[in-house]
PDB file of C-alpha atoms and ligand atoms in Angstrom:
ATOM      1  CA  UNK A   1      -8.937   5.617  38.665  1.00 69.00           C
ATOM      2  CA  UNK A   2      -8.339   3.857  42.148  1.00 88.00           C
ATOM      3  CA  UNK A   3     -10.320   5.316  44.666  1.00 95.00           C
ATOM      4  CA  UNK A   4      -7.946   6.343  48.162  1.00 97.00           C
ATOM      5  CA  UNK A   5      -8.402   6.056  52.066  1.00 98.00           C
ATOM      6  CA  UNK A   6      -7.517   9.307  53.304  1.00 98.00           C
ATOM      7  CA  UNK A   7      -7.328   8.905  57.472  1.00 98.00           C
ATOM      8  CA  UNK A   8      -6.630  11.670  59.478  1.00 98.00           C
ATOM      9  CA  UNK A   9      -5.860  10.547  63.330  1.00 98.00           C
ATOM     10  CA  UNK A  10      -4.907  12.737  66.139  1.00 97.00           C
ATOM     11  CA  UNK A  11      -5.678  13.024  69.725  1.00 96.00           C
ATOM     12  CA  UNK A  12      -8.429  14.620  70.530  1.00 93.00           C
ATOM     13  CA  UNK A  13      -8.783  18.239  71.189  1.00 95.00           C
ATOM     14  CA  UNK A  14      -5.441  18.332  68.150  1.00 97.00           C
ATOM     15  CA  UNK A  15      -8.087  20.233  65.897  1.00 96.00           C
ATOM     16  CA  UNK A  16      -8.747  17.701  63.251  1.00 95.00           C
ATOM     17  CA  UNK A  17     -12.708  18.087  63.027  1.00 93.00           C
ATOM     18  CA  UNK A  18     -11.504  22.045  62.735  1.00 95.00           C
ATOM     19  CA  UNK A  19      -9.157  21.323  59.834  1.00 98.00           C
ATOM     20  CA  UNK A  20     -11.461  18.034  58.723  1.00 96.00           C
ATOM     21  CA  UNK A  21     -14.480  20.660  57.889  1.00 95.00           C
ATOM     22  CA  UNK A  22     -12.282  23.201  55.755  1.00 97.00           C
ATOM     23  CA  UNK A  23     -11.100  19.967  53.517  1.00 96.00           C
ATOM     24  CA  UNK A  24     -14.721  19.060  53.184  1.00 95.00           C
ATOM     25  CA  UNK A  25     -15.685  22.470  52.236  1.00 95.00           C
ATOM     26  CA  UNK A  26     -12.750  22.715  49.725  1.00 95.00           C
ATOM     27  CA  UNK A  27     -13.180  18.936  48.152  1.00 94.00           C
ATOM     28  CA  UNK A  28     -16.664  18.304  48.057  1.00 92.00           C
ATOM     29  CA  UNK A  29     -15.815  15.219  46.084  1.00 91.00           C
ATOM     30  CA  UNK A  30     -14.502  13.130  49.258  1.00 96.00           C
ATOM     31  CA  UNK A  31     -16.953  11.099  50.610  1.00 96.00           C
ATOM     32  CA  UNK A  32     -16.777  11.526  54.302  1.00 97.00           C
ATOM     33  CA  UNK A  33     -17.320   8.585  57.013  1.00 97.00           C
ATOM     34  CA  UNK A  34     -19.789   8.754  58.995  1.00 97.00           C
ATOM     35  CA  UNK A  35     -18.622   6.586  61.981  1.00 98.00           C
ATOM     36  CA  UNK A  36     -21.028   5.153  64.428  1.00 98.00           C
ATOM     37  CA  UNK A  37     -20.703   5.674  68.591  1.00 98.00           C
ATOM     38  CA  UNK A  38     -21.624   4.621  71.630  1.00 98.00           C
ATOM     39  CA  UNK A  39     -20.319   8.685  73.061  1.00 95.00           C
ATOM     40  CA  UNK A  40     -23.095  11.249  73.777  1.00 95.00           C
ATOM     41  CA  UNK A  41     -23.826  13.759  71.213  1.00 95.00           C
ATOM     42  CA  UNK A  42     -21.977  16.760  71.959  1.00 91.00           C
ATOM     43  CA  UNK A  43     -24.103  20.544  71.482  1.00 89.00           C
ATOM     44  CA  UNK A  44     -23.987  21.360  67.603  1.00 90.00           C
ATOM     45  CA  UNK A  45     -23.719  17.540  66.564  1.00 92.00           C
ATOM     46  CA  UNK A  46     -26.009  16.526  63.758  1.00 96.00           C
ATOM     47  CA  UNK A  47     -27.258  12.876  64.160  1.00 98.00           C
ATOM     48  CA  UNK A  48     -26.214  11.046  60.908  1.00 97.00           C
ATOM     49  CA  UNK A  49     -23.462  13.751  59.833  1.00 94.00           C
ATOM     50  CA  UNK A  50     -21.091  13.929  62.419  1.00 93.00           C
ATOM     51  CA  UNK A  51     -21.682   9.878  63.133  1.00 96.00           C
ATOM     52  CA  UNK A  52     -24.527   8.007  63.746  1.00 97.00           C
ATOM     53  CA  UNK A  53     -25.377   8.118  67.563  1.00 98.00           C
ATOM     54  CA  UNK A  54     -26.091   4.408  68.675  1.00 98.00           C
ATOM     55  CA  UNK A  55     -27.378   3.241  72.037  1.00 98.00           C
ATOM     56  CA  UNK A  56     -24.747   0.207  73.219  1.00 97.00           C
ATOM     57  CA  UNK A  57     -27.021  -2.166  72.192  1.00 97.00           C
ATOM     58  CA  UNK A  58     -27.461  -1.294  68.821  1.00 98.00           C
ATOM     59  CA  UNK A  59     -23.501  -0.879  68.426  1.00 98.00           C
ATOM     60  CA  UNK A  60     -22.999  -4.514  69.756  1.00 98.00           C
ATOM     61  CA  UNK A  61     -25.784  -5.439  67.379  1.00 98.00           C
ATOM     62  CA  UNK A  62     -24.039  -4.328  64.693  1.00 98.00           C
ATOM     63  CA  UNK A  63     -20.795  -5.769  65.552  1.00 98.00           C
ATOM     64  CA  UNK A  64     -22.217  -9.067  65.833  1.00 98.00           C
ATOM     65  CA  UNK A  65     -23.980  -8.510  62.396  1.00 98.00           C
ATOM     66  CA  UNK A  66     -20.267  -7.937  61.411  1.00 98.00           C
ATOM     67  CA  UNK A  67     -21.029  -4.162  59.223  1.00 98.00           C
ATOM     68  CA  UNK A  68     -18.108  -2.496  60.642  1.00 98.00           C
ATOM     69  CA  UNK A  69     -14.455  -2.622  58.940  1.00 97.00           C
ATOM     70  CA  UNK A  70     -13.236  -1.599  62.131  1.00 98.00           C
ATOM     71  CA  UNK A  71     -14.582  -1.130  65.175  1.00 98.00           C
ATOM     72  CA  UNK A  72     -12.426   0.534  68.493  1.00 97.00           C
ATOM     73  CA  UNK A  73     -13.312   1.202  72.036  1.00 96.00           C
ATOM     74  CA  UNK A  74     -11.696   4.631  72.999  1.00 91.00           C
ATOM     75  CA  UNK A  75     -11.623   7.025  75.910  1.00 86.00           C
ATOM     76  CA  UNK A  76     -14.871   4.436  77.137  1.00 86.00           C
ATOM     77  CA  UNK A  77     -16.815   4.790  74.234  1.00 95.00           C
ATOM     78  CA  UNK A  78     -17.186   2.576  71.232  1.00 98.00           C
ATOM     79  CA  UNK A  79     -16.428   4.074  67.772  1.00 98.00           C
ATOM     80  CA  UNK A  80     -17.194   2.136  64.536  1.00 98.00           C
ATOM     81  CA  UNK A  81     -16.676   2.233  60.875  1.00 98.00           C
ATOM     82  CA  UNK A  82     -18.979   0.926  58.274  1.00 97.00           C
ATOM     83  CA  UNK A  83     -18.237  -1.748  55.894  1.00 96.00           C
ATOM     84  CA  UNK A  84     -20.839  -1.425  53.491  1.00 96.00           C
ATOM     85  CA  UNK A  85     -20.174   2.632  52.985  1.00 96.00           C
ATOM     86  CA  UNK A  86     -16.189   1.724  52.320  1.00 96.00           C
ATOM     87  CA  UNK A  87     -16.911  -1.624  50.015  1.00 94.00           C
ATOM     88  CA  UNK A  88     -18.902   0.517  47.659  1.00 96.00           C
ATOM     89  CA  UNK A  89     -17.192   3.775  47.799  1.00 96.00           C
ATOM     90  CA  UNK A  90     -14.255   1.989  46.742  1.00 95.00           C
ATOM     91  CA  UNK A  91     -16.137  -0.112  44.267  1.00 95.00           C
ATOM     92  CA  UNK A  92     -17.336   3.011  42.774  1.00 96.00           C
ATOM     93  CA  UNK A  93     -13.589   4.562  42.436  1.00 95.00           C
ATOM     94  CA  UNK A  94     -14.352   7.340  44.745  1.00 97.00           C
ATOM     95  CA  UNK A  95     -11.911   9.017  47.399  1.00 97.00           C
ATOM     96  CA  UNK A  96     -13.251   8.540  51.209  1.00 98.00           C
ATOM     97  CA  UNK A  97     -12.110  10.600  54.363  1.00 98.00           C
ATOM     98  CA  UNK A  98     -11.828   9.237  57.593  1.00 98.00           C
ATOM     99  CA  UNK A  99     -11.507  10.670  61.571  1.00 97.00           C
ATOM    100  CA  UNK A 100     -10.059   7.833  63.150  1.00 97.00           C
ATOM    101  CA  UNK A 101      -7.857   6.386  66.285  1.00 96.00           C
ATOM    102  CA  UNK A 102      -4.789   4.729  65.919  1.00 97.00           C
ATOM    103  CA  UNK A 103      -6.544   1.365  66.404  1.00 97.00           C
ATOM    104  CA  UNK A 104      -8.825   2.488  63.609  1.00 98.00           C
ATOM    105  CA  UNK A 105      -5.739   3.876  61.231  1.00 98.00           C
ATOM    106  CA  UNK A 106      -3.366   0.630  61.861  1.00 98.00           C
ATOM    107  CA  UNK A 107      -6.938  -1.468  61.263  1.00 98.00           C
ATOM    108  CA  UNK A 108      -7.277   0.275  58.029  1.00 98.00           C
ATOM    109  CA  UNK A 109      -3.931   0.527  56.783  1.00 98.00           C
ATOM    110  CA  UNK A 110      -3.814  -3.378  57.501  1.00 98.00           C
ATOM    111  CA  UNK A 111      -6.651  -4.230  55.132  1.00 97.00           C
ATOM    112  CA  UNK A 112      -5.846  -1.396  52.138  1.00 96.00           C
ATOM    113  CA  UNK A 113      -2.089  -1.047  52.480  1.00 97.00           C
ATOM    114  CA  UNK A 114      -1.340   1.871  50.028  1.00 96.00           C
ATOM    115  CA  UNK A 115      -4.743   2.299  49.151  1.00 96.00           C
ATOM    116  CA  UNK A 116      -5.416   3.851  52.265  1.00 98.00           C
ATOM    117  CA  UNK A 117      -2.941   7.220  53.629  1.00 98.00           C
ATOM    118  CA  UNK A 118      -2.761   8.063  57.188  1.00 98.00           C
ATOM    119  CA  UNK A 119      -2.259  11.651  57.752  1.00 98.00           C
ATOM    120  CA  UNK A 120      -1.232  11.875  61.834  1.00 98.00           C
ATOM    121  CA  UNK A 121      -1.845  15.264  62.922  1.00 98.00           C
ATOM    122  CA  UNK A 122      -0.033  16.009  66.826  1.00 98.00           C
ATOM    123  CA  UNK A 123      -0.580  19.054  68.739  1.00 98.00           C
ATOM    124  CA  UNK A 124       2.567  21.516  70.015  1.00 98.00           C
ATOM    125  CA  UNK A 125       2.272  20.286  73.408  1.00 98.00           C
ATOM    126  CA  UNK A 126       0.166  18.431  75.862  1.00 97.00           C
ATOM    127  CA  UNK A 127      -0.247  21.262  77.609  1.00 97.00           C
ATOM    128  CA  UNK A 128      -1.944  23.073  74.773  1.00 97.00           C
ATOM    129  CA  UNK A 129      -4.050  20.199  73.785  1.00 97.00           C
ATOM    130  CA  UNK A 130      -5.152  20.034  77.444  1.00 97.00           C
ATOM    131  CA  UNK A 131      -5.711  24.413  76.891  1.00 97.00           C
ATOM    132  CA  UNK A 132      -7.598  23.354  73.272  1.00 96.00           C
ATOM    133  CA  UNK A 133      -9.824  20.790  74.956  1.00 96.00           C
ATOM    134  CA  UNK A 134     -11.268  23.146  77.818  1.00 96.00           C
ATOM    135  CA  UNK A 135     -11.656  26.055  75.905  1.00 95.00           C
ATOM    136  CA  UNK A 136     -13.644  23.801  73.939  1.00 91.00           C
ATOM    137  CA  UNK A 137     -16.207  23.393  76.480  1.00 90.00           C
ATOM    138  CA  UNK A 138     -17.881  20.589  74.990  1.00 89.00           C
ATOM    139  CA  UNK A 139     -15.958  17.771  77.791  1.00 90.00           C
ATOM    140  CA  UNK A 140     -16.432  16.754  81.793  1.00 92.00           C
ATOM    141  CA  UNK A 141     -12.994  16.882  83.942  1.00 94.00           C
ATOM    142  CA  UNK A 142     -12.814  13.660  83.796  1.00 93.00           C
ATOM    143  CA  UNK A 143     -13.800  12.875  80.296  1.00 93.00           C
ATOM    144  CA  UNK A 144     -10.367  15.375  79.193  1.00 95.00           C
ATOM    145  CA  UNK A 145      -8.093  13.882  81.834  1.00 95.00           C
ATOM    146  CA  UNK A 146      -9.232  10.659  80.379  1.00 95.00           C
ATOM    147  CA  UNK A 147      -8.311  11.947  76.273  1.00 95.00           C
ATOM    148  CA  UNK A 148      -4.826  13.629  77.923  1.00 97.00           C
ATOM    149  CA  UNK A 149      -4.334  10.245  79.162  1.00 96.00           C
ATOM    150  CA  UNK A 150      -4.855   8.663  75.985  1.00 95.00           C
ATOM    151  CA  UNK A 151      -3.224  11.899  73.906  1.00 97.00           C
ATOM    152  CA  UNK A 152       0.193  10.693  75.195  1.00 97.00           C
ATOM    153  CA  UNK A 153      -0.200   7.300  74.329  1.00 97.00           C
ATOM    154  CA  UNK A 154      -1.131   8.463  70.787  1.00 97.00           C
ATOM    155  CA  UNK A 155       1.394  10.563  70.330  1.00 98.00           C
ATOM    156  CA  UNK A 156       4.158   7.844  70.786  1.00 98.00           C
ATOM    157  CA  UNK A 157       2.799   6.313  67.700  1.00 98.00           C
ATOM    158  CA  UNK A 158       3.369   9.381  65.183  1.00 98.00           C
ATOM    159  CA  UNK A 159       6.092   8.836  63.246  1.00 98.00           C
ATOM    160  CA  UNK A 160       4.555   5.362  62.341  1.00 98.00           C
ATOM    161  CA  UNK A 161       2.526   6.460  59.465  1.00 98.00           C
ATOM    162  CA  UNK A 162       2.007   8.498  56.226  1.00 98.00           C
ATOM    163  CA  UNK A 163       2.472  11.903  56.936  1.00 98.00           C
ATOM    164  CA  UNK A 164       2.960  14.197  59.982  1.00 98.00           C
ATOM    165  CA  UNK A 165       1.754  17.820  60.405  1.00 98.00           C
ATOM    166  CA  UNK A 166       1.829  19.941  63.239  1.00 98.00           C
ATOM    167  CA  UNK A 167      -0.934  22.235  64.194  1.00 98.00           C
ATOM    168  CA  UNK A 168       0.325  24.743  65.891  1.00 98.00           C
ATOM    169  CA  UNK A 169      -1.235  27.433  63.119  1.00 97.00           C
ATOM    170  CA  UNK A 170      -3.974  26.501  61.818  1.00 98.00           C
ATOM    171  CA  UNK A 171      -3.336  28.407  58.854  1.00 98.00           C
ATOM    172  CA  UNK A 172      -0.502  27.051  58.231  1.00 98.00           C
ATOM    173  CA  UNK A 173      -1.239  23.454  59.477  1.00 98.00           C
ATOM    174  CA  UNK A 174      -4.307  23.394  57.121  1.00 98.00           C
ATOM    175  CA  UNK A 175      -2.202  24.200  53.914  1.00 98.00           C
ATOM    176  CA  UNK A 176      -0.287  21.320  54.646  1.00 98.00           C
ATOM    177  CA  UNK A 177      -3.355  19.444  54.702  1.00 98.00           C
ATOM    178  CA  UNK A 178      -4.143  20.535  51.564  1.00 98.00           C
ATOM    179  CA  UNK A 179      -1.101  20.171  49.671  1.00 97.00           C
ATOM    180  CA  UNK A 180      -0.996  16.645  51.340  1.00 98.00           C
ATOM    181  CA  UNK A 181      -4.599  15.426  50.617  1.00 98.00           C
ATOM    182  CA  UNK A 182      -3.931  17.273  46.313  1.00 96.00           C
ATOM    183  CA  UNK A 183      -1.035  14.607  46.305  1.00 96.00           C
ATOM    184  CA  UNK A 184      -2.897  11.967  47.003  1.00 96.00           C
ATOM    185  CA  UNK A 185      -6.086  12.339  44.957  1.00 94.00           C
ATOM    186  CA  UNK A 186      -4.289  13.826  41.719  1.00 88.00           C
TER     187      UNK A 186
HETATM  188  P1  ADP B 201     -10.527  17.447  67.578  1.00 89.79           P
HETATM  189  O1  ADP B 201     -11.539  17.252  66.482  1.00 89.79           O
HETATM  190  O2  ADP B 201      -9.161  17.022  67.183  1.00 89.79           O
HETATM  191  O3  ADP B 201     -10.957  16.845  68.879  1.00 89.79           O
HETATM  192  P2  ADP B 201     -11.319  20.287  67.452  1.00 89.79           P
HETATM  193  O4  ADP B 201     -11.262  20.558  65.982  1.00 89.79           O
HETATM  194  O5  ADP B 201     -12.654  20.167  68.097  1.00 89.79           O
HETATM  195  O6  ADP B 201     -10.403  19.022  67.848  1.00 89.79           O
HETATM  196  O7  ADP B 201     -10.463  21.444  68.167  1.00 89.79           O
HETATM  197  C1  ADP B 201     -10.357  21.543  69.592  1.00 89.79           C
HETATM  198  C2  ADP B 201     -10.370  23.020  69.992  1.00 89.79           C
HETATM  199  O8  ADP B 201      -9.123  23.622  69.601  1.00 89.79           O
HETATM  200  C3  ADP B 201     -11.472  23.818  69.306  1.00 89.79           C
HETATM  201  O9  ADP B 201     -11.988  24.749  70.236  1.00 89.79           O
HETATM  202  C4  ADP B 201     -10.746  24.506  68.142  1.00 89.79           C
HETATM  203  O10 ADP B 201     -11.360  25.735  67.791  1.00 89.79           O
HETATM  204  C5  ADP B 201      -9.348  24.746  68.744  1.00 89.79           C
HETATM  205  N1  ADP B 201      -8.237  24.747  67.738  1.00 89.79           N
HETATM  206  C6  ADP B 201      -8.103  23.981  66.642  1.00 89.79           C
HETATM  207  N2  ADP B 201      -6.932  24.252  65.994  1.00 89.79           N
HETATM  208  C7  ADP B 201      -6.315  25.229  66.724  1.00 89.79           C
HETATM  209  C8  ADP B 201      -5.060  25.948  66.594  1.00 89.79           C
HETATM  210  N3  ADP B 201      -4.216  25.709  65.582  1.00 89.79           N
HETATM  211  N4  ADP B 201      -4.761  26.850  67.534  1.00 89.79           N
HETATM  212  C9  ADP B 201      -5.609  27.081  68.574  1.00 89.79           C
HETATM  213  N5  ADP B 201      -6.796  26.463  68.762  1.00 89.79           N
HETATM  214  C10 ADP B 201      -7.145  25.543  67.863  1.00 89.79           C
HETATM  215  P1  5GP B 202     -14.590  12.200  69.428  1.00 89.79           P
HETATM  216  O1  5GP B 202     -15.364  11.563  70.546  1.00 89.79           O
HETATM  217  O2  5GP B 202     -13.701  13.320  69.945  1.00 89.79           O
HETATM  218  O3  5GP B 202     -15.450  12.605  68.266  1.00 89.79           O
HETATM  219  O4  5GP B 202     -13.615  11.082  68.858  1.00 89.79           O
HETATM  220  C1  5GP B 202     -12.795  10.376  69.741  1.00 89.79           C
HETATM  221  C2  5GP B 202     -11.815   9.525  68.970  1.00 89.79           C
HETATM  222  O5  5GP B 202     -12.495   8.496  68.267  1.00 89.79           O
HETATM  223  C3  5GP B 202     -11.013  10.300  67.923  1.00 89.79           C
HETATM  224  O6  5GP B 202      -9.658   9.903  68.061  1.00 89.79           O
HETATM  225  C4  5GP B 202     -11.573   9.830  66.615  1.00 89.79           C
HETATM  226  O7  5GP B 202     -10.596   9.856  65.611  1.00 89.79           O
HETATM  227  C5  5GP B 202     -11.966   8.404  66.954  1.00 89.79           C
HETATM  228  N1  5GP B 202     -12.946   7.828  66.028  1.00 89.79           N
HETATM  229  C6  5GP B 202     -14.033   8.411  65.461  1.00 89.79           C
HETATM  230  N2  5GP B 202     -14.693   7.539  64.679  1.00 89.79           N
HETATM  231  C7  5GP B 202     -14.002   6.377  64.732  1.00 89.79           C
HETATM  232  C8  5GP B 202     -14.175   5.083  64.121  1.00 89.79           C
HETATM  233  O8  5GP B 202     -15.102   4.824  63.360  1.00 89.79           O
HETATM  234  N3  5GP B 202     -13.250   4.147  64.433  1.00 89.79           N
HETATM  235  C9  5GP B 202     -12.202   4.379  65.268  1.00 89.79           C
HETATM  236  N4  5GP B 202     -11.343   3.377  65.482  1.00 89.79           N
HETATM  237  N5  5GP B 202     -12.008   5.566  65.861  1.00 89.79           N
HETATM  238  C10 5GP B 202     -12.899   6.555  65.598  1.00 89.79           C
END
């Protein structure tokens, strides 16, 4: 069986590493991407699960070496995904999750086409993203008015992919997910 791309994008502070670690929990069998960045590890991040924590250097290093499929810089940071992890998941016929950006999704879905499935989750409102992001804690003032910034830009492009859900519940957003992410890996 053809192994998929399942993306999930959304701005940041949307909840998709909330709903991202129930779909782990409940389909143990995707392989998740670990991406690599340039961004500080944030209190309760574990080095190598959550991504691989790279000095600049070392990410430009890489990018010269050419191992990542895509590579992005957002809100200042550099994010990266590795080649070698999707060229032999997919050799391999498994399924593989992804957290990316839009530059990361449209990168993606220009290499795999219908391999890959970008699920776009958007939050009710700026104005609650901005709410989810501070009670959050984990972010400077500036570092959230820089991901608001970036939210609204990100939002303009949601309609342009696979699927669209709205987490306003959680409950309800994450059955969505679910139902979603069963379709695509029956
Ligand atoms: P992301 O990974 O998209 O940046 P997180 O999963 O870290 O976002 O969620 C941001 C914050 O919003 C967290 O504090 C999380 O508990 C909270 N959150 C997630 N989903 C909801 C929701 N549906 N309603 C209210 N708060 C939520
Ligand atoms: P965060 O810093 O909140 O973990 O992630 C910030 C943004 O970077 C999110 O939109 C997330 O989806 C994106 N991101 C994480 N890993 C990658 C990656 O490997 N490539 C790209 N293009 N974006 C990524």
């Amino acid at each position: 069986m053809e192994g998929k791309l399942i993306v999930i994008c959304a701005p940041s502070g949307t909840g998709k590493s909330t709903l991202i670690n129930r779909l782990k929990a409940d389909y143990p069998t995707l392989e998740w991407s670990v991406s690599c960045t340039t961004r500080p590890m944030r209190a309760g991040e574990v080095n190598g699960k959550d991504y691989h924590f790279l000095a600049h250097d070392d990410f430009q290093n890489q990018i010269s070496q050419d191992l990542f499929i895509e590579w992005a810089r957002v809100h200042s940071n550099f994010y990266g995904t590795s080649k070698v992890f999707v060229d032999q998941g997919l050799a391999q016929g498994k399924h593989l999750l992804f957290d990316l950006d839009v530059q990361g999704a449209d990168a993606i879905k220009k290499i795999y086409q219908d391999t890959a499935k970008v699920i776009f989750i958007e939050p009710p409102s700026v104005e609650e993203l901005e709410k989810r992001l501070r009670s959050r804690g984990t972010d400077t003032d500036k570092v959230i008015l820089e991901r608001i910034d970036n939210a609204r830009k990100e939002l303009m492009r949601k309609h342009d992919y696979d699927f669209l859900i709205m987490n306003d519940d959680i409950e309800g957003a994450y059955q969505k997910l679910r139902d979603i992410v069963a379709r695509i890996v029956k």
